[in-house]
Coordinates of C-alpha atoms and ligand atoms in Angstrom, one line a residue:
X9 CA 94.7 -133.1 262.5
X10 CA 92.8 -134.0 258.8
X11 CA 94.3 -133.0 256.1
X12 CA 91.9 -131.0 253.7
X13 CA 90.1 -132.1 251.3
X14 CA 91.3 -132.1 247.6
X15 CA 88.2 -131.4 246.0
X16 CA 85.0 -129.3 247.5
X17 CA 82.3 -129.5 245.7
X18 CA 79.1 -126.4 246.0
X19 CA 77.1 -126.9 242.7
X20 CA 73.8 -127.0 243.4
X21 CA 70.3 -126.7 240.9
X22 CA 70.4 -123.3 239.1
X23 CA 66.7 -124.0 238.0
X24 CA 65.3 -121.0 240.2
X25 CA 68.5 -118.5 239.2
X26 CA 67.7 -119.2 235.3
X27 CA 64.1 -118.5 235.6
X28 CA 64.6 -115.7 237.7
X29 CA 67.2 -114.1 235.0
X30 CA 65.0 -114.9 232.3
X31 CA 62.0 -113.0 234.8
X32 CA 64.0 -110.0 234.7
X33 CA 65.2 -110.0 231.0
X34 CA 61.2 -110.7 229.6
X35 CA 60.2 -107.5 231.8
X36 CA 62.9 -105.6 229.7
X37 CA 61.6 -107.4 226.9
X38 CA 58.4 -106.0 227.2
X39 CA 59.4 -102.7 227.9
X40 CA 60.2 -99.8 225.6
X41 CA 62.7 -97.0 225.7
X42 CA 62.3 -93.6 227.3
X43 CA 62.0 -91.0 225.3
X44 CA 64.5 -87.7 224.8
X45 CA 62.4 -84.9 224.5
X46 CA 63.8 -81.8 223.8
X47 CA 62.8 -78.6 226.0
X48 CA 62.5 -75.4 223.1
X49 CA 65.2 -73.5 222.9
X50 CA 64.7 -70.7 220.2
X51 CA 66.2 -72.0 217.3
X52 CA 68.3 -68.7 216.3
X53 CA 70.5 -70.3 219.2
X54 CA 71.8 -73.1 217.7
X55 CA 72.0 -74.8 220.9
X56 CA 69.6 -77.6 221.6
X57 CA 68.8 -79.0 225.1
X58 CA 66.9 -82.9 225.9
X59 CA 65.7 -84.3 228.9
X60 CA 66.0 -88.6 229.2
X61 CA 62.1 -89.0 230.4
X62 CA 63.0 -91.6 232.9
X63 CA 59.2 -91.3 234.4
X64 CA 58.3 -93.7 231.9
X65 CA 59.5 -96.7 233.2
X66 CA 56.9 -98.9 234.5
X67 CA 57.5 -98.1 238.6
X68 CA 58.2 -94.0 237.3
X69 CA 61.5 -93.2 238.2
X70 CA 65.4 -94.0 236.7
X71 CA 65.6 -96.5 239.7
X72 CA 63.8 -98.4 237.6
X73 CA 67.5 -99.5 236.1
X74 CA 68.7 -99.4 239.4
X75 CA 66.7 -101.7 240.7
X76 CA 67.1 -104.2 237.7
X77 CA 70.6 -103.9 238.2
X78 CA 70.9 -104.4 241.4
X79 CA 68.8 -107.4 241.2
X80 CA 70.7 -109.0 238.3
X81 CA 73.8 -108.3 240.0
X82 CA 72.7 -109.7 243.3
X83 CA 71.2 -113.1 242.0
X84 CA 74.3 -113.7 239.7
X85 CA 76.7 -113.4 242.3
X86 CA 74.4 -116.2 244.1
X87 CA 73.6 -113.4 247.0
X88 CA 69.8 -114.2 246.2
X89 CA 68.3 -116.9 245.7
X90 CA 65.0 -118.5 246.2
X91 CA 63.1 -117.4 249.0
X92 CA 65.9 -114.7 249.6
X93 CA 64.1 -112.1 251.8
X94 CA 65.4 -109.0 250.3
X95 CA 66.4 -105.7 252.4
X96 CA 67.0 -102.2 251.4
X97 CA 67.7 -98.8 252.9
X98 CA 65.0 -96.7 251.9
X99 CA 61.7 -94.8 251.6
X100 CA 61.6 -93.4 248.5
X101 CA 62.1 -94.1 244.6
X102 CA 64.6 -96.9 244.7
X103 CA 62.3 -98.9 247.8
X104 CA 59.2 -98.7 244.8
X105 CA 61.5 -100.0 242.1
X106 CA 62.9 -102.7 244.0
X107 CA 59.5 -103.9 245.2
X108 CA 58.4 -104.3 242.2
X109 CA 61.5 -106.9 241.2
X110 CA 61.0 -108.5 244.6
X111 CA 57.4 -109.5 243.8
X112 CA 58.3 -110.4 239.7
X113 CA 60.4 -112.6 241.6
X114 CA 58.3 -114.0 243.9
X115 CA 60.8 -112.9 246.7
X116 CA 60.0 -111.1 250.1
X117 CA 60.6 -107.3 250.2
X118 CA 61.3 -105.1 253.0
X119 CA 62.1 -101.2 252.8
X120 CA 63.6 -100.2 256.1
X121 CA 62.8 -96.5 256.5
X122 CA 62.1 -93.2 259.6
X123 CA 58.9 -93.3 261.3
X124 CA 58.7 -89.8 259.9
X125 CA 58.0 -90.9 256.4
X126 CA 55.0 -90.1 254.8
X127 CA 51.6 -92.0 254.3
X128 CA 51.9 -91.8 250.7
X129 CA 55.2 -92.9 250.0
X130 CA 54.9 -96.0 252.4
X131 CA 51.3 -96.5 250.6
X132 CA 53.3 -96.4 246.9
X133 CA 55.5 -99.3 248.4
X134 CA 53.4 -101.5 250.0
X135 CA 51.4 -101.4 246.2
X136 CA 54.3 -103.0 244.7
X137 CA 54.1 -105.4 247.4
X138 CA 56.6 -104.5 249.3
X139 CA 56.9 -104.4 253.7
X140 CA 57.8 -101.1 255.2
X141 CA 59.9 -101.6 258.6
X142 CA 60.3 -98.0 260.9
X143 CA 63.0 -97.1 262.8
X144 CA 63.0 -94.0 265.0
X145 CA 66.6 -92.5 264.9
X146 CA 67.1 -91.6 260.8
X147 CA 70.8 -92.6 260.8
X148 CA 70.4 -96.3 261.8
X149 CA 68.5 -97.0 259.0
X150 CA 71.8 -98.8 257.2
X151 CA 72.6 -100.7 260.4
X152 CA 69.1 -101.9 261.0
X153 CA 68.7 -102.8 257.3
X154 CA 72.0 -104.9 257.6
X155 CA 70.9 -106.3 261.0
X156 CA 67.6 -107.3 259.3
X157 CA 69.2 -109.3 256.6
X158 CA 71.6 -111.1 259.2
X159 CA 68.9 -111.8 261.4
X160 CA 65.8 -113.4 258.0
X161 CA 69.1 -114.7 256.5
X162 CA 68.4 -112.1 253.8
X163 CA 70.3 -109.6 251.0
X164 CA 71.0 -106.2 251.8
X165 CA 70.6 -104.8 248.5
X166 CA 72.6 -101.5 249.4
X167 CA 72.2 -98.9 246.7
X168 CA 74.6 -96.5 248.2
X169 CA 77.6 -98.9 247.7
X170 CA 76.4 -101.0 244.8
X171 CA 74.6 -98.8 242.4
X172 CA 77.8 -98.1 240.4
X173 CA 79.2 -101.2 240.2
X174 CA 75.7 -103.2 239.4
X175 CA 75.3 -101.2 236.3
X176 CA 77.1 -102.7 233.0
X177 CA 78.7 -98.8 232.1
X178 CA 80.6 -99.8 229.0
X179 CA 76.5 -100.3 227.1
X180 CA 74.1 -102.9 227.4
X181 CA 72.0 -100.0 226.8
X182 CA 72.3 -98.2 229.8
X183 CA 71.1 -94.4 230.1
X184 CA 74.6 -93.6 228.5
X185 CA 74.5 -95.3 225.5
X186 CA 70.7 -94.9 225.4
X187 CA 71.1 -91.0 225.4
X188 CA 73.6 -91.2 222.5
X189 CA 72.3 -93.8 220.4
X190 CA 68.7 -91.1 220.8
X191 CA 70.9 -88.7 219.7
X192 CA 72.4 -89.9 216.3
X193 CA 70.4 -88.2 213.9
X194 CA 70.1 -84.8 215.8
X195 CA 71.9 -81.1 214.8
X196 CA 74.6 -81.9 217.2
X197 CA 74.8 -86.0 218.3
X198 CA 77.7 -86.0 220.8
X199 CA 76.2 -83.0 223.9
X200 CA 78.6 -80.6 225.2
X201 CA 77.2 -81.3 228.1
X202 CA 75.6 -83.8 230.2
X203 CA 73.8 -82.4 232.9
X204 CA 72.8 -85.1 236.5
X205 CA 72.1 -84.5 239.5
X206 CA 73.8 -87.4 242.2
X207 CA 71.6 -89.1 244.9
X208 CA 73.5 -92.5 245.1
X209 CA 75.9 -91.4 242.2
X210 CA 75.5 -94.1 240.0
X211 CA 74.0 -92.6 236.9
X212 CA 76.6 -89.8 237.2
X213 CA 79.0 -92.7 237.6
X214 CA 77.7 -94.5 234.4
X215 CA 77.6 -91.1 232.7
X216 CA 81.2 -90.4 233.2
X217 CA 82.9 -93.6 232.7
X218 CA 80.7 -94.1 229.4
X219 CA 81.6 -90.8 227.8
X220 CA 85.4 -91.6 228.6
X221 CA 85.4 -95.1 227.2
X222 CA 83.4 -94.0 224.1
X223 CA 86.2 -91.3 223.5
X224 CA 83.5 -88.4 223.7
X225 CA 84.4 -84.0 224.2
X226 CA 81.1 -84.2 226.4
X227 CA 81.9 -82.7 229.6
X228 CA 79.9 -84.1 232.7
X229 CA 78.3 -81.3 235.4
X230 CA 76.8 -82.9 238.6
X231 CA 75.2 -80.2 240.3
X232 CA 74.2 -80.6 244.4
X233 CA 71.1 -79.2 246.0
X234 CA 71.4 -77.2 249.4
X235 CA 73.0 -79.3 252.8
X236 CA 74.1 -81.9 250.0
X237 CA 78.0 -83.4 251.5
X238 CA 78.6 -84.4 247.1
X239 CA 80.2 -80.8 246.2
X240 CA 82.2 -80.8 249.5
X241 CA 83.6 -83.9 248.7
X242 CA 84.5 -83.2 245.2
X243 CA 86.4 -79.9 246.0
X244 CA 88.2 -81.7 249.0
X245 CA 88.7 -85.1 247.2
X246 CA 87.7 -86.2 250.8
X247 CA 85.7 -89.8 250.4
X248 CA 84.3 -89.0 254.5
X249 CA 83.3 -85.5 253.8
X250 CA 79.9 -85.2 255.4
X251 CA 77.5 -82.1 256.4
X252 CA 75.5 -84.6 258.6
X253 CA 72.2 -82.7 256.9
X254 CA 69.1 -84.0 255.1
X255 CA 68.5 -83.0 251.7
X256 CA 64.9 -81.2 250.9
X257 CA 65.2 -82.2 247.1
X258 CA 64.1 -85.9 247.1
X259 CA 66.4 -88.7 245.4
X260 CA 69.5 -86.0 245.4
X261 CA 72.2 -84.6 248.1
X262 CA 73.1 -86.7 250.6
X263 CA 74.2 -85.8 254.6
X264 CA 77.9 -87.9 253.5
X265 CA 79.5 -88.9 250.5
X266 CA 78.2 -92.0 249.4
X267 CA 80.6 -95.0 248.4
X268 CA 78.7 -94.8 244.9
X269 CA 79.7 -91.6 244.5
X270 CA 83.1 -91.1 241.4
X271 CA 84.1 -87.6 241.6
X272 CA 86.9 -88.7 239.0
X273 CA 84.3 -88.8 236.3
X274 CA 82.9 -85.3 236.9
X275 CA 84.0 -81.9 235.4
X276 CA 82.3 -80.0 237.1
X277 CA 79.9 -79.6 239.7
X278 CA 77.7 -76.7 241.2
X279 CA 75.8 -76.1 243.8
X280 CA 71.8 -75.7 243.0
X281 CA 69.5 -73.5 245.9
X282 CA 66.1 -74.9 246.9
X283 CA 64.3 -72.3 245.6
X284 CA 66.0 -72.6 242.1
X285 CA 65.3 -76.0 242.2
X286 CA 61.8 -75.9 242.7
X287 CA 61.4 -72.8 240.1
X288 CA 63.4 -74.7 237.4
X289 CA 60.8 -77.6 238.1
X290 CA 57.9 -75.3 237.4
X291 CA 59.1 -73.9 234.5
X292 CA 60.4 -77.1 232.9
X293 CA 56.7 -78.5 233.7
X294 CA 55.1 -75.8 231.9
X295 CA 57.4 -75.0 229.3
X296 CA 56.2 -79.5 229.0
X297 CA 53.0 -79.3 229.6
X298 CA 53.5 -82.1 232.1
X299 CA 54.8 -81.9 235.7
X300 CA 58.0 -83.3 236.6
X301 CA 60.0 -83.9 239.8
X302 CA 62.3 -81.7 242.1
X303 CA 65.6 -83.1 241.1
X304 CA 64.7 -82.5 237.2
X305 CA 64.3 -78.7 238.5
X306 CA 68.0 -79.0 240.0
X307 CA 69.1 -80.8 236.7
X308 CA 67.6 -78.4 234.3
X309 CA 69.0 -74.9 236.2
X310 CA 72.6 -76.7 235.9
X311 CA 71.8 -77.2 232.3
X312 CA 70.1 -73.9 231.7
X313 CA 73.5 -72.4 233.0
X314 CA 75.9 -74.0 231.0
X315 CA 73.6 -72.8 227.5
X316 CA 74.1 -69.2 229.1
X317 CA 77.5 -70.1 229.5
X318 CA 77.9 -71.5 225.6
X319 CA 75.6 -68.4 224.5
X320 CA 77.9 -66.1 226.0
X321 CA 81.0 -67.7 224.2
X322 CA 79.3 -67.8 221.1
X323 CA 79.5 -71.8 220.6
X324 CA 76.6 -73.7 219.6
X325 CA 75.9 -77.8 220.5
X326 CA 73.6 -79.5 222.6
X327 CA 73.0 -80.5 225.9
X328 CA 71.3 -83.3 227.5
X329 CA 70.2 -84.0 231.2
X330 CA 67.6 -86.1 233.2
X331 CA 63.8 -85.6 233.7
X332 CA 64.6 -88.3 236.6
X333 CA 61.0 -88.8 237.9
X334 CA 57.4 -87.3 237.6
X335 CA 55.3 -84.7 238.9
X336 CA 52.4 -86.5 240.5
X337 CA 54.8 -87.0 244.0
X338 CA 54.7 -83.3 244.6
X339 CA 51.4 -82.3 244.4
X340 CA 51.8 -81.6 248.3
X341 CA 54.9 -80.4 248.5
X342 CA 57.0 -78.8 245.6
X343 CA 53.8 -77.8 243.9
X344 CA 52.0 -76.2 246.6
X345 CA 53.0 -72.7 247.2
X346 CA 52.2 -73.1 250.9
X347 CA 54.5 -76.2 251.6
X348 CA 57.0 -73.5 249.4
X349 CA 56.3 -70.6 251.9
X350 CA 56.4 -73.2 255.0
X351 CA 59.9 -74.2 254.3
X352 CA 61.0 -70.1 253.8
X353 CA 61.5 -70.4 250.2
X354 CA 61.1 -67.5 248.1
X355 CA 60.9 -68.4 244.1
X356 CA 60.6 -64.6 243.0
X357 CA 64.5 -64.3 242.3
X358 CA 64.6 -67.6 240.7
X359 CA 61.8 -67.5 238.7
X360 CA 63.0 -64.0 237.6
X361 CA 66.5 -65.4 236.7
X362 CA 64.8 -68.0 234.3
X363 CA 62.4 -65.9 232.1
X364 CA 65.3 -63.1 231.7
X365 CA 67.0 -66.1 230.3
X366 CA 64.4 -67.7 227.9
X367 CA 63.9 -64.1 227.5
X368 CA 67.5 -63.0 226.5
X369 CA 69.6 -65.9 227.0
X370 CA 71.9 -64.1 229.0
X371 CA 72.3 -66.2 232.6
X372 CA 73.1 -64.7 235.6
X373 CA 76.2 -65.0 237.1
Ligands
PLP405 C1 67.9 -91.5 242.7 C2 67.4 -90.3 242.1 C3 68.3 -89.4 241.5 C4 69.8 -89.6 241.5 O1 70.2 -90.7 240.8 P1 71.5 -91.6 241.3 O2 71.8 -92.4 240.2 O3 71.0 -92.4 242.5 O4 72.6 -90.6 241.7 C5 67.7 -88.2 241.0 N1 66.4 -88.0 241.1 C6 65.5 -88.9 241.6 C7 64.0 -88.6 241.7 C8 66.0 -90.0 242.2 O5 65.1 -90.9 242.7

């Protein structure tokens, strides 16, 4: 039997790792801030509400930190490295993002995804460079995206487990500190309220643990679109709570809870209907002048409820939430009244809830 050795030695060249850092950091470099625009209230109110425009990063959506993230965290944990084929779980904004590091990089990129997904989404990806892979049964898309990795000797990025761990939540100016560093010189800096909607959970994660660690009053509300399993498992405290059901607001609600999902962090959540969802979304885009996505409908009925609710106490303050991605993804769907009438939504109600409340700013309860 040999004894084992008294010293192992792994070092190897770091040349590609540095440059590849450096790669990600000059693309941050280049890139500016999103903006917190402020949706008007009528001043007599004395309660402001902001929406953190993360359509402006360059690949339009907030996985545009995500994807930097998880890339950073990935490569300095030595999971990727040159020539790394890179794997995620995904058809949507996060597969675009990611894309977009994988070929900055130089690396590989495949999105594993349903058949069923549509032309233009894959079309978005394979822009950025990336590879779509299809599989035809929707909940094997984690399994064949780990298989896939196994198989290339590739990285599984993961989003669902990693995106709130990959994120640096005590600053580094993530959308936390960004938010209230925007907000410094405003009526009321620190929000009553922040206002997210969860799709991995890791902005709501960031969201939460920043607020506590910067000793903040802000209170955090997640709210949850229709089939979502997020609100479930927050009542329950159940980490396997699932409804088994597909979400119809894309980026939010998920058919389980997801492992990057802190209910400990949130104060409240609330469940958003489809219809009000959409409806929020076309009011927010024309109260704008610009059209926005679905989920920045769900955010801003969770925020336009809590005003109601601060209106109705007599408190004033502010409240901030997430314009999470833009309007242009939609056209055929969310902002086409037949898609709307397909899927047996009605938006009369909804839409009637919202101008009573610009209206009055009495919310329905
Ligand atoms: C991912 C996503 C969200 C939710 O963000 P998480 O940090 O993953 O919870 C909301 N809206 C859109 C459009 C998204 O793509």
């Amino acid at each position: 039997m040999s004894s084992a050795p008294e010293v192992v030695d792994h070092s190897a060249p770091r040349d590609w790792v540095d440059n590849a850092v450096r790669l990600i950091n000059a693309d941050a470099q280049r890139s500016a801030d999103t903006h917190l625009l402020r949706y008007p209230l009528p001043d007599e109110w004395g309660i402001q509400l902001y929406l953190k425009d993360e359509s402006t990063h360059i690949t339009g959506s907030l996985k545009h930190r995500l994807a930097r993230s998880l890339f950073l965290y990935s490569i300095c944990n030595g999971w990727i490295t040159e020539g790394t084929p890179v794997i995620e779980a995904s058809s949507g904004s996060t597969a675009v993002s990611e894309a977009y590091f994988a070929k900055l990089l130089g690396l590989e990129f495949v999105a594993v995804m349903p058949r069923s997904t549509s032309r233009a989404k894959i079309a978005l990806i394979e822009a950025q460079g990336g590879r779509c892979h299809f599989i035809d049964r929707p909940p094997e898309i984690y399994t064949e995206a780990r298989r896939l990795a196994d198989e290339t000797g590739g990285h599984y990025l993961d989003q669902f487990t990693h995106a709130e761990r990959a994120t640096d939540w005590r600053g580094n100016n993530n959308i936390a500190e960004s938010i209230f560093q925007q907000m410094q010189q405003e009526a009321h800096p620190v929000p009553e309220w922040l206002v997210m909607s969860a799709g991995t959970g890791g902005t709501s994660a960031t969201l939460g643990r920043y607020i506590r660690y910067r000793r903040h009053a802000t209170r955090l509300l997640v709210v949850d679109p229709e089939n979502s399993a997020f609100l479930g498992g927050y009542e329950t405290g159940s980490a396997d709570y699932a409804t088994g059901m597909p979400s119809r607001i894309e980026g939010i609600g998920r058919p389980r809870v997801e492992p990057s999902f802190i209910g400990q962090v949130i104060d409240r959540m609330m469940r958003v209907p489809d219809a009000a969802s959409i409806a929020a979304m076309r009011h927010t885009a024309n109260a704008l002048g610009r059209k926005v996505g679905g989920s920045t409908g769900t955010n801003m009925w969770g925020a336009f409820s809590v005003v109601g609710e601060m209106r109705a106490q007599g408190r004033t303050g502010s409240v901030v939430t997430v314009l999470c991605d833009g309007g242009e993804r939609y056209a055929d769907t969310y902002y086409n009244d037949d898609w709307v009438r397909e899927q047996g939504l009605d938006l009369t109600d909804p839409s009637a809830t919202l101008d009573a409340f610009v209206a009055t700013g009495r919310w329905k309860t």
